[in-house]
PDB file of C-alpha atoms in Angstrom:
ATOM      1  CA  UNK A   1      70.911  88.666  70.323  1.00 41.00           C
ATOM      2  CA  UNK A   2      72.353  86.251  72.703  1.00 39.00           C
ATOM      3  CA  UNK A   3      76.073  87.192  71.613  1.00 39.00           C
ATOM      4  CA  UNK A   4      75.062  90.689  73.420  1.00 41.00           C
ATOM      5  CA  UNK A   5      73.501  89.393  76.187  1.00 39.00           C
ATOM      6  CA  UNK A   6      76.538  87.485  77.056  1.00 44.00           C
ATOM      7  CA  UNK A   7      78.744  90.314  77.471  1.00 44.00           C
ATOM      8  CA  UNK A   8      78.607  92.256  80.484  1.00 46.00           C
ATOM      9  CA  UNK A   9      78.724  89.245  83.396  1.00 46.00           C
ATOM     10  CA  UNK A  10      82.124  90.610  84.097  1.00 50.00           C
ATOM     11  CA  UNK A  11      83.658  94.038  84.431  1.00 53.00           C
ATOM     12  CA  UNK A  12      85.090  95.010  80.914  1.00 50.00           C
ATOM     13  CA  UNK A  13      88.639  92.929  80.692  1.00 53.00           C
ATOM     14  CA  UNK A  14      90.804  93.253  84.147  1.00 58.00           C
ATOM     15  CA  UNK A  15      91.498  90.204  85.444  1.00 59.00           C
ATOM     16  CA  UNK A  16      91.906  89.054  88.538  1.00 59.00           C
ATOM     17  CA  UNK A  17      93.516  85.528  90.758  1.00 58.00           C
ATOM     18  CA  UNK A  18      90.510  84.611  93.056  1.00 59.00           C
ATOM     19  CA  UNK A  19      91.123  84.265  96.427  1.00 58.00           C
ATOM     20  CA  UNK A  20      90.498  81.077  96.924  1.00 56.00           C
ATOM     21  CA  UNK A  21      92.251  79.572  93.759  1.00 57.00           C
ATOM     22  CA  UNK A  22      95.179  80.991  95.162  1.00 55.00           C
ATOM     23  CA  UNK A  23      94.758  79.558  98.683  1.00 55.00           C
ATOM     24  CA  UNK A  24      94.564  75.684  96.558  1.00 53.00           C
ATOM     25  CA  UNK A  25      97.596  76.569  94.771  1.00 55.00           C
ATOM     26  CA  UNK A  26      99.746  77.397  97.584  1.00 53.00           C
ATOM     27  CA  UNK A  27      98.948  74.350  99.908  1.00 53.00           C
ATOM     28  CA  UNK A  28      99.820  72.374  96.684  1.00 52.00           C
ATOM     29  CA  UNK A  29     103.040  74.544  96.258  1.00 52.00           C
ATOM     30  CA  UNK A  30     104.280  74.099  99.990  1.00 49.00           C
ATOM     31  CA  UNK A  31     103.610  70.013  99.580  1.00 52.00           C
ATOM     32  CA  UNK A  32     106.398  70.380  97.159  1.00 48.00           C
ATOM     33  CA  UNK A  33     108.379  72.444  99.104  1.00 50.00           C
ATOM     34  CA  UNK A  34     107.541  76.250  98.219  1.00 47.00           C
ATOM     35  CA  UNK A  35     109.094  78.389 101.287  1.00 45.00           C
ATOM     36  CA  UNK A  36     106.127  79.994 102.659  1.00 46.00           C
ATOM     37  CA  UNK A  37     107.416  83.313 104.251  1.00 41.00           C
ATOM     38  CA  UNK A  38     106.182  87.100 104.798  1.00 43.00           C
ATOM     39  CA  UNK A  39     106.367  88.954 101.328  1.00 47.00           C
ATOM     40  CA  UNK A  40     109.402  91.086 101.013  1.00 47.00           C
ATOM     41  CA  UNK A  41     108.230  94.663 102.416  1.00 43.00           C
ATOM     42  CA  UNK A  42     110.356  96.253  99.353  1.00 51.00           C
ATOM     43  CA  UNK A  43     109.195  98.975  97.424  1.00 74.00           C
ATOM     44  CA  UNK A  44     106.347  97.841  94.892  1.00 88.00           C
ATOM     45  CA  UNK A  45     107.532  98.995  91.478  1.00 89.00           C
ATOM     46  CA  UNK A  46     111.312  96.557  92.878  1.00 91.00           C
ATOM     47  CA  UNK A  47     108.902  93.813  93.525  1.00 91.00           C
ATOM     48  CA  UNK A  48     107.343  94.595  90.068  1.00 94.00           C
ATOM     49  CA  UNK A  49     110.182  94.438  88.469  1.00 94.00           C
ATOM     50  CA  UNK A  50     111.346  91.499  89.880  1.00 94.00           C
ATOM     51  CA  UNK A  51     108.443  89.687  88.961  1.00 95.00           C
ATOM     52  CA  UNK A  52     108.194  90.849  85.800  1.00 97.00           C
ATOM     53  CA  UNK A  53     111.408  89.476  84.815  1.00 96.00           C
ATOM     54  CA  UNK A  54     110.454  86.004  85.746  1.00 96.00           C
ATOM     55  CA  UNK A  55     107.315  86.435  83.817  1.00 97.00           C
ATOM     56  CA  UNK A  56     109.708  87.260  80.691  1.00 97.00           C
ATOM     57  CA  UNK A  57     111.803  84.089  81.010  1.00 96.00           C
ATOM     58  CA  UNK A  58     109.096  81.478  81.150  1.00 95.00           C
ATOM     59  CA  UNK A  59     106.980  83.127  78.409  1.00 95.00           C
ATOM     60  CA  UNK A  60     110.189  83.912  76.047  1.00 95.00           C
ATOM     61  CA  UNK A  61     108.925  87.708  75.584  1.00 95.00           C
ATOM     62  CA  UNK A  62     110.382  90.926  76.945  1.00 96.00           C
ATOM     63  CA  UNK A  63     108.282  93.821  78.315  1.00 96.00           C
ATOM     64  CA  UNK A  64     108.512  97.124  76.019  1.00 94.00           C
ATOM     65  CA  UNK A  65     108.730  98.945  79.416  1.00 94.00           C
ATOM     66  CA  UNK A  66     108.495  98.759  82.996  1.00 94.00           C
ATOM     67  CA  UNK A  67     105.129  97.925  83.921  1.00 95.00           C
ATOM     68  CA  UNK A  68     103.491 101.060  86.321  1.00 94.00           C
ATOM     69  CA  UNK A  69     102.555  99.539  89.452  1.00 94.00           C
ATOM     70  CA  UNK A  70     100.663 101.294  92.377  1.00 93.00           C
ATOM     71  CA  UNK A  71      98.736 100.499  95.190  1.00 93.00           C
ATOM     72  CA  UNK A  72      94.190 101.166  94.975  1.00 93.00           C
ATOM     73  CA  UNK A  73      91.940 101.734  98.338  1.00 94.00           C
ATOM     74  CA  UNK A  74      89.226  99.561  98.636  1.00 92.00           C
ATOM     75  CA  UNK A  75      86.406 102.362  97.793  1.00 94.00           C
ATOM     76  CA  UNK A  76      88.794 103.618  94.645  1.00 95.00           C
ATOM     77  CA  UNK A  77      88.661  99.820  93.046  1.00 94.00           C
ATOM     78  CA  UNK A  78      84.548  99.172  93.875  1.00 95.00           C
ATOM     79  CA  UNK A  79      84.343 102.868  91.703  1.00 95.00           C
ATOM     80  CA  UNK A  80      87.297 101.275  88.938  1.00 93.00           C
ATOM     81  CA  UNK A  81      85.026  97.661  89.008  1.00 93.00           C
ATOM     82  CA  UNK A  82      81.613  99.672  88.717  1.00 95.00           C
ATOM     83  CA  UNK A  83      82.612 101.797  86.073  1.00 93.00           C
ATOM     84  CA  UNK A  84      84.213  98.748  83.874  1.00 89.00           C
ATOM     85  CA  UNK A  85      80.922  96.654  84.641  1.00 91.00           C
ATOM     86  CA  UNK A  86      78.385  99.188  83.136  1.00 91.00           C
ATOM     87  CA  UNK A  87      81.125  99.937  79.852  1.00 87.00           C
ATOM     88  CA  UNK A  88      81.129  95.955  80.091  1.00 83.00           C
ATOM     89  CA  UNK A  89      76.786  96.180  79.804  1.00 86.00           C
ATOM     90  CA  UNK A  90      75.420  95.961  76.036  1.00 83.00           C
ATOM     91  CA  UNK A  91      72.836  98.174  77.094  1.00 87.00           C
ATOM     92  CA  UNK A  92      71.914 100.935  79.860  1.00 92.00           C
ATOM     93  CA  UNK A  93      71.707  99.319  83.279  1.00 93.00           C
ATOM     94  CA  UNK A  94      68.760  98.802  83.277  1.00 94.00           C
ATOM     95  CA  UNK A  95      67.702  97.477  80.182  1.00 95.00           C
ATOM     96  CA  UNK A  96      70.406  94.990  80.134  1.00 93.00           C
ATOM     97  CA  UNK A  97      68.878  93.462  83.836  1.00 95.00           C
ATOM     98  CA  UNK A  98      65.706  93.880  82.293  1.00 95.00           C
ATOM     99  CA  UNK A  99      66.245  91.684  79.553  1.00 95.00           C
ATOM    100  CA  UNK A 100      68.395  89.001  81.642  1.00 95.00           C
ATOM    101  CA  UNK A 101      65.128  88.972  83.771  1.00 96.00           C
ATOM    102  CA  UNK A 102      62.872  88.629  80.697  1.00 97.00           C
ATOM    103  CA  UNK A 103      64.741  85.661  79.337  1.00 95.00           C
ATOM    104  CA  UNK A 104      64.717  84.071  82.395  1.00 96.00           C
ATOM    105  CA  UNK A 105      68.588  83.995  82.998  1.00 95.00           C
ATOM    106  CA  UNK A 106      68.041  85.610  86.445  1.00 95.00           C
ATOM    107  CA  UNK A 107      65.624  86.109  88.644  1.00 95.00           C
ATOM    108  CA  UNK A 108      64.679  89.980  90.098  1.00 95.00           C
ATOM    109  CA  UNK A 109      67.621  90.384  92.366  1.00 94.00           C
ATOM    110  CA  UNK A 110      67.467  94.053  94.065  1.00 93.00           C
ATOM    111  CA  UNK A 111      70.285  96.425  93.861  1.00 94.00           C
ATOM    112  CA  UNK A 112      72.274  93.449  91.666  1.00 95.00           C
ATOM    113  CA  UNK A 113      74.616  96.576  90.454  1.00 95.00           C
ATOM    114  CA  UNK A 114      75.785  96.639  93.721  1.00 95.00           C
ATOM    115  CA  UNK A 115      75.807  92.914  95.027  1.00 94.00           C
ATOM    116  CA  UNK A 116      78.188  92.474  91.743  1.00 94.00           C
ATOM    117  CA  UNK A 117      80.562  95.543  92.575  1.00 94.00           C
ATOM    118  CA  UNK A 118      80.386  94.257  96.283  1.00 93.00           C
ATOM    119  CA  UNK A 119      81.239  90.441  95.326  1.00 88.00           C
ATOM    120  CA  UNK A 120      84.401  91.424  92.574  1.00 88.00           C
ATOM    121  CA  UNK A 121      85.783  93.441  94.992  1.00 89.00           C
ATOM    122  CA  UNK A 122      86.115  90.714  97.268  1.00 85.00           C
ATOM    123  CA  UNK A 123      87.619  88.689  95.066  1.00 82.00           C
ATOM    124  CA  UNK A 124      90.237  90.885  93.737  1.00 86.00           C
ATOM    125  CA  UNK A 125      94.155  90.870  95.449  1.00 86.00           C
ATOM    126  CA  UNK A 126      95.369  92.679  92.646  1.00 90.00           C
ATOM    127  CA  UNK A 127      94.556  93.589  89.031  1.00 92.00           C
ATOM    128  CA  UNK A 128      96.062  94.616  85.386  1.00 93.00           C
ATOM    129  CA  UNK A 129      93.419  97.229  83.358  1.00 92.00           C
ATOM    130  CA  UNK A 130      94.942  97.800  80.523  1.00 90.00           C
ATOM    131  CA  UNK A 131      92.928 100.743  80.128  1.00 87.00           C
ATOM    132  CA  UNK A 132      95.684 102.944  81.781  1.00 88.00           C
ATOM    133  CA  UNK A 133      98.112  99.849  81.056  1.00 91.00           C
ATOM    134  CA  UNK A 134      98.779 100.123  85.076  1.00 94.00           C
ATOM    135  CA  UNK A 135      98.929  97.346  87.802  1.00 94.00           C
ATOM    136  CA  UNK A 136      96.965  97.670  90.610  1.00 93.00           C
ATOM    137  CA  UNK A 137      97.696  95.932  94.325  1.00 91.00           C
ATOM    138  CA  UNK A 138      94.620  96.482  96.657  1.00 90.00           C
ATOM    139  CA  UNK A 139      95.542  98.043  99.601  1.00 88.00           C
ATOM    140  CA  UNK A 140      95.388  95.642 102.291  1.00 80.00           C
ATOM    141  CA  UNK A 141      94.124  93.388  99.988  1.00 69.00           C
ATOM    142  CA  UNK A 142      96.682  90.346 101.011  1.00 58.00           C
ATOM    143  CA  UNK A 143      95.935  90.870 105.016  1.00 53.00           C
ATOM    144  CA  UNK A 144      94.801  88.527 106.846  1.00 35.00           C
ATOM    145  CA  UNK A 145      90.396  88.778 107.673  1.00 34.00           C
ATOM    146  CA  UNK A 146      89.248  88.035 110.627  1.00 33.00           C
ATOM    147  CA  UNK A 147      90.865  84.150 111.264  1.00 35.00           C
ATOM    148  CA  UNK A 148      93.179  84.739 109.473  1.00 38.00           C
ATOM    149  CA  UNK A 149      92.020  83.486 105.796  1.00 46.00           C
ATOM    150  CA  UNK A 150      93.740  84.983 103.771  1.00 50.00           C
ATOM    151  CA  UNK A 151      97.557  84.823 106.114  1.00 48.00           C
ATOM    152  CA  UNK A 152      98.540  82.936 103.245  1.00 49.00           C
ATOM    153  CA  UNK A 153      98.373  85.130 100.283  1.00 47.00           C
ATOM    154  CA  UNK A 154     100.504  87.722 101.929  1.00 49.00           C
ATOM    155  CA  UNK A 155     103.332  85.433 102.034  1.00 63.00           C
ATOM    156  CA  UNK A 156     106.571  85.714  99.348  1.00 75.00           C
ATOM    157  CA  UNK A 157     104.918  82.584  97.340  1.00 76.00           C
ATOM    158  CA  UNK A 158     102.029  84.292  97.175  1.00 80.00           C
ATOM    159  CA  UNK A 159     102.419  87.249  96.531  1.00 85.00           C
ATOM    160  CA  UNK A 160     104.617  85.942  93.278  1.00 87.00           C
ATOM    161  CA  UNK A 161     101.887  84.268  92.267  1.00 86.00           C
ATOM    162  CA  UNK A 162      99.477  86.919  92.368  1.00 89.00           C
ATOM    163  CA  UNK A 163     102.155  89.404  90.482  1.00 93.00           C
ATOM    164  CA  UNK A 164     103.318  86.809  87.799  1.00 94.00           C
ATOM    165  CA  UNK A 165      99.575  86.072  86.893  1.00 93.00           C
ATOM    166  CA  UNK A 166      98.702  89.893  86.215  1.00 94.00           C
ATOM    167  CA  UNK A 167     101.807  90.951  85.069  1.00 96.00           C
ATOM    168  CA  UNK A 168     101.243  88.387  82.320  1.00 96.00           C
ATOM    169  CA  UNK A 169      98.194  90.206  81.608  1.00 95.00           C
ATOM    170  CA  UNK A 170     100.323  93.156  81.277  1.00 95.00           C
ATOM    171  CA  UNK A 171     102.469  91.529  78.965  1.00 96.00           C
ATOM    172  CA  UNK A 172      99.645  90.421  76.437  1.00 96.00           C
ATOM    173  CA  UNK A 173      98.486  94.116  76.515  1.00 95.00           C
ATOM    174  CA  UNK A 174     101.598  95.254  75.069  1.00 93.00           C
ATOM    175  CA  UNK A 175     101.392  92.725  72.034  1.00 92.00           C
ATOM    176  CA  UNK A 176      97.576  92.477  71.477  1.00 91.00           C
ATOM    177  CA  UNK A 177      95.984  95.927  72.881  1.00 90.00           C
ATOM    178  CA  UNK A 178      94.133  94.240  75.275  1.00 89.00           C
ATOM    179  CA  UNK A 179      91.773  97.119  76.106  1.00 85.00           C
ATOM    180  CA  UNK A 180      90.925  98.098  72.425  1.00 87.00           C
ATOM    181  CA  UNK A 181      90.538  94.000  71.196  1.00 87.00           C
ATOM    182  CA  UNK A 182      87.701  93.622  74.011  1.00 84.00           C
ATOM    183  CA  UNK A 183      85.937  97.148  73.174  1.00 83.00           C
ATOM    184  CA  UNK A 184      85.625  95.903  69.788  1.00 86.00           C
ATOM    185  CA  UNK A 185      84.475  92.316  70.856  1.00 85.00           C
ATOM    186  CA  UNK A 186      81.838  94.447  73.181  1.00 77.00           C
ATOM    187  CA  UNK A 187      78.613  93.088  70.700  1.00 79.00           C
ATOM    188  CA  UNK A 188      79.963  89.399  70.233  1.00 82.00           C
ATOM    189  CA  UNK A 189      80.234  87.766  73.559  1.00 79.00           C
ATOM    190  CA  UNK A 190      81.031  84.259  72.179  1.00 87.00           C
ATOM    191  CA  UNK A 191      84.470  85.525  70.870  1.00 89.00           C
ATOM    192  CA  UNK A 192      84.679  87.471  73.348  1.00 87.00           C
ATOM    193  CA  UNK A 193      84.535  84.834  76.356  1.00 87.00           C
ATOM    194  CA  UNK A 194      87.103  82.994  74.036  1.00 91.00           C
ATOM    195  CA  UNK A 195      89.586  85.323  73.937  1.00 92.00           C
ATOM    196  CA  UNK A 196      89.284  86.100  77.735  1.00 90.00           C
ATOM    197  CA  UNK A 197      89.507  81.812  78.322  1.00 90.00           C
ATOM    198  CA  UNK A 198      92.808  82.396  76.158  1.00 92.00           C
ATOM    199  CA  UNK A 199      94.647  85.083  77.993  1.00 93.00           C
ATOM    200  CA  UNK A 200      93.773  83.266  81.412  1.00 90.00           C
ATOM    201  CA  UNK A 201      94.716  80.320  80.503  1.00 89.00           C
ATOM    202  CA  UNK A 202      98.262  81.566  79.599  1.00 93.00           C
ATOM    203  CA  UNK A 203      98.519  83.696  82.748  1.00 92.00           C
ATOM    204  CA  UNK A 204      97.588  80.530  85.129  1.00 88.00           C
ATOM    205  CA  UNK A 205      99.992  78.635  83.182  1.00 89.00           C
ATOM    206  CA  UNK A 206     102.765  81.251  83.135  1.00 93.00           C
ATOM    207  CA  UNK A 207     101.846  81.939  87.029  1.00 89.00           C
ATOM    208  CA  UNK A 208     102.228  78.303  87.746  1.00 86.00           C
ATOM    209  CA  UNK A 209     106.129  77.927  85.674  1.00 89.00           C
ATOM    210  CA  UNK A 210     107.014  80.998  87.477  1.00 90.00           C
ATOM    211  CA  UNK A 211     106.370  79.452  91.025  1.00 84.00           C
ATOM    212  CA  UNK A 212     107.455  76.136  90.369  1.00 84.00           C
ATOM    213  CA  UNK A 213     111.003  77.518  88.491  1.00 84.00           C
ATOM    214  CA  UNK A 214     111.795  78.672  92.026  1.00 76.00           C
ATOM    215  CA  UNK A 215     111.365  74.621  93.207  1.00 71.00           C
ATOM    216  CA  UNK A 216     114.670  72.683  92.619  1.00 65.00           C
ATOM    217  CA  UNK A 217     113.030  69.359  90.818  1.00 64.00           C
ATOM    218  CA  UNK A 218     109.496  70.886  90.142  1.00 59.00           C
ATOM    219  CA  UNK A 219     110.285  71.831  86.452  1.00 64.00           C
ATOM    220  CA  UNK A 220     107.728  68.939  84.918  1.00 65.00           C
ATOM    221  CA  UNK A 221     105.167  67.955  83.250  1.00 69.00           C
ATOM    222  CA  UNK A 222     103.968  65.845  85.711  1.00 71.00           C
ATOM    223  CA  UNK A 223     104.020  67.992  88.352  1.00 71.00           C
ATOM    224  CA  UNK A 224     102.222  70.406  86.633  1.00 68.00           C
ATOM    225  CA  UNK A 225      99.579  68.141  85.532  1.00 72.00           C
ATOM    226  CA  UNK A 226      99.145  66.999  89.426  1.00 68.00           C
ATOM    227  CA  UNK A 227      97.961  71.073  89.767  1.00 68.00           C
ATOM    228  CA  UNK A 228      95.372  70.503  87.379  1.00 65.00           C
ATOM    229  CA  UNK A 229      92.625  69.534  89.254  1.00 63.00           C
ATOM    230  CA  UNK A 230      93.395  72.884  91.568  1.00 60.00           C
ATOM    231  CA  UNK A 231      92.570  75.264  88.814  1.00 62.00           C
ATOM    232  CA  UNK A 232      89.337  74.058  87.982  1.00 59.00           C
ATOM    233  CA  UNK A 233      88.174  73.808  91.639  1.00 50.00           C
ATOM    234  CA  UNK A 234      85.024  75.783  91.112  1.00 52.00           C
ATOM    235  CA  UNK A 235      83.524  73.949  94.181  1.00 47.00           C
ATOM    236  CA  UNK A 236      85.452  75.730  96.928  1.00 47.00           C
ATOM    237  CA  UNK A 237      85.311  78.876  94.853  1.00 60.00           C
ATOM    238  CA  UNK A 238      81.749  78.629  94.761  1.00 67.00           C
ATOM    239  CA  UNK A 239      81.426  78.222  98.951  1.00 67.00           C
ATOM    240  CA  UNK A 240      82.203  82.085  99.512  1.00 74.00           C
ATOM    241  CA  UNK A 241      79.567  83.181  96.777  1.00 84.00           C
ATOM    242  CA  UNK A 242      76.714  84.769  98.213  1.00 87.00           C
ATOM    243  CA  UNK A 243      73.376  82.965  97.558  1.00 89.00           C
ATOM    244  CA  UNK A 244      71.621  86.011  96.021  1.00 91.00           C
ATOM    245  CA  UNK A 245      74.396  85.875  93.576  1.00 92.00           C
ATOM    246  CA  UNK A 246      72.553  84.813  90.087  1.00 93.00           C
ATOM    247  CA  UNK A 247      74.445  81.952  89.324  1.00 91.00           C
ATOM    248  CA  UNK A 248      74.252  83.502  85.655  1.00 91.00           C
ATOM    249  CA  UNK A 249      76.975  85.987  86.868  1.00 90.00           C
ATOM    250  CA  UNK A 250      79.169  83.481  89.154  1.00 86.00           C
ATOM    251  CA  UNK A 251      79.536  81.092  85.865  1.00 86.00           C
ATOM    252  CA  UNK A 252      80.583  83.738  83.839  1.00 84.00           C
ATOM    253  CA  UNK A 253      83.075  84.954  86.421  1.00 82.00           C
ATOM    254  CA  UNK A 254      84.841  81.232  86.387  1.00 80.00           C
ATOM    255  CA  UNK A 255      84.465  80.165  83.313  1.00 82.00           C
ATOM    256  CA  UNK A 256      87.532  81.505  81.232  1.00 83.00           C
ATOM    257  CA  UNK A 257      89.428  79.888  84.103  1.00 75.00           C
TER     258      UNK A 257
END
């Protein structure tokens, strides 16, 4: 059924900030005066914490408990993001490429296990799975790549950004059991993709009242409708996607944002 076929374009629910979104939201930030400066370098669980309290004041809900927070190596998240993509599948592996192929969704696209694992994990700064209920910061993930890219997500603003987002995430687990709600949405992807659209759309919005509250003046409705057009900007998100991507996985990836 197509409800099945649906599910399984992205890894079973752990959400991530793309890069690039970020990148839009922090030039925007800085034109309204956002102090762009190295993150602290104190102990993650502090910054956490920190963060996390933020997150509680704009959203007008307290965390049960302190959210676990701890760094993943790049080879440790492509094995977390593989595993959650083939529990995400409706089907074995194969079968469920098989069928896309059949349909005509995608075309043959060799080792497309792989090219998916490879593409989410460049993508990903940090993440929320609410399987352990645990939040992950990639290891080096915020680092600048070679001309320096990605300088700008490793700065304070950004790095608040990234945190608030997830640690929203983290704060829906608690009151909707994140993890068992999309296990049991696994065979209707239409409700499924609905849900995830919700619990982004909170998180950007929660991310965005969490970086603006630090902005003397920014606290509006106008200014956050002028940010808008930033979180929908699928184009420039779209320019680091590799071209043997099936375009059938890169819309499902955006969508819910």
């Amino acid at each position: 059924p197509a409800q099945k076929r649906r599910r399984g374009a992205r890894p079973c629910y752990a959400s991530t900030m793309t890069r690039n979104r970020v990148r839009l939201l922090l030039g925007a930030l800085l034109a309204l005066g956002a102090l762009c400066v190295p993150a602290a370098t104190g102990l993650l669980p502090e910054r956490v914490a920190e963060v996390a309290r933020a997150v509680e004041q704009v959203r007008g809900r307290r965390f049960e408990r302190a959210v676990p927070a701890s760094e993943i190596e790049g080879g440790d998240l492509k094995r977390v993001l593989r595993a959650k993509l083939l529990e995400g599948f409706p089907a074995s592996q194969d079968d469920t490429v098989n069928t896309l192929v059949a349909i005509g969704f995608i075309e043959p696209t060799p080792n497309l296990v792989d090219l998916l694992v490879d593409f989410y994990a460049s993508q990903v700064v940090a993440f929320y799975d609410p399987e352990p209920r645990r939040f992950f910061v990639v290891k080096g993930g915020a680092a600048a790549l070679p001309g320096g890219g990605d300088a700008e997500l490793g700065t304070d603003a950004g790095e608040r950004m990234i945190f608030a987002h997830e640690l929203t995430h983290a704060l829906q687990d608690e009151n909707m059991r994140l993890d068992r709600r999309m296990k049991d949405l696994k065979d209707n992807g239409d409700r499924s993709l609905a849900l995830q659209c919700l619990l982004e759309g909170e998180a950007t919005l929660v991310m965005v009242r969490v970086v603006l509250a630090d902005l003397p003046g920014a606290q509006s409705a106008e200014i956050e409708d002028s940010l808008a057009p930033l979180l929908s900007a699928g184009a420039l998100e779209r320019s680091n996607v590799p071209k043997e991507m099936p375009d059938y996985f890169v819309d499902q990836l955006f969508f819910p944002y």
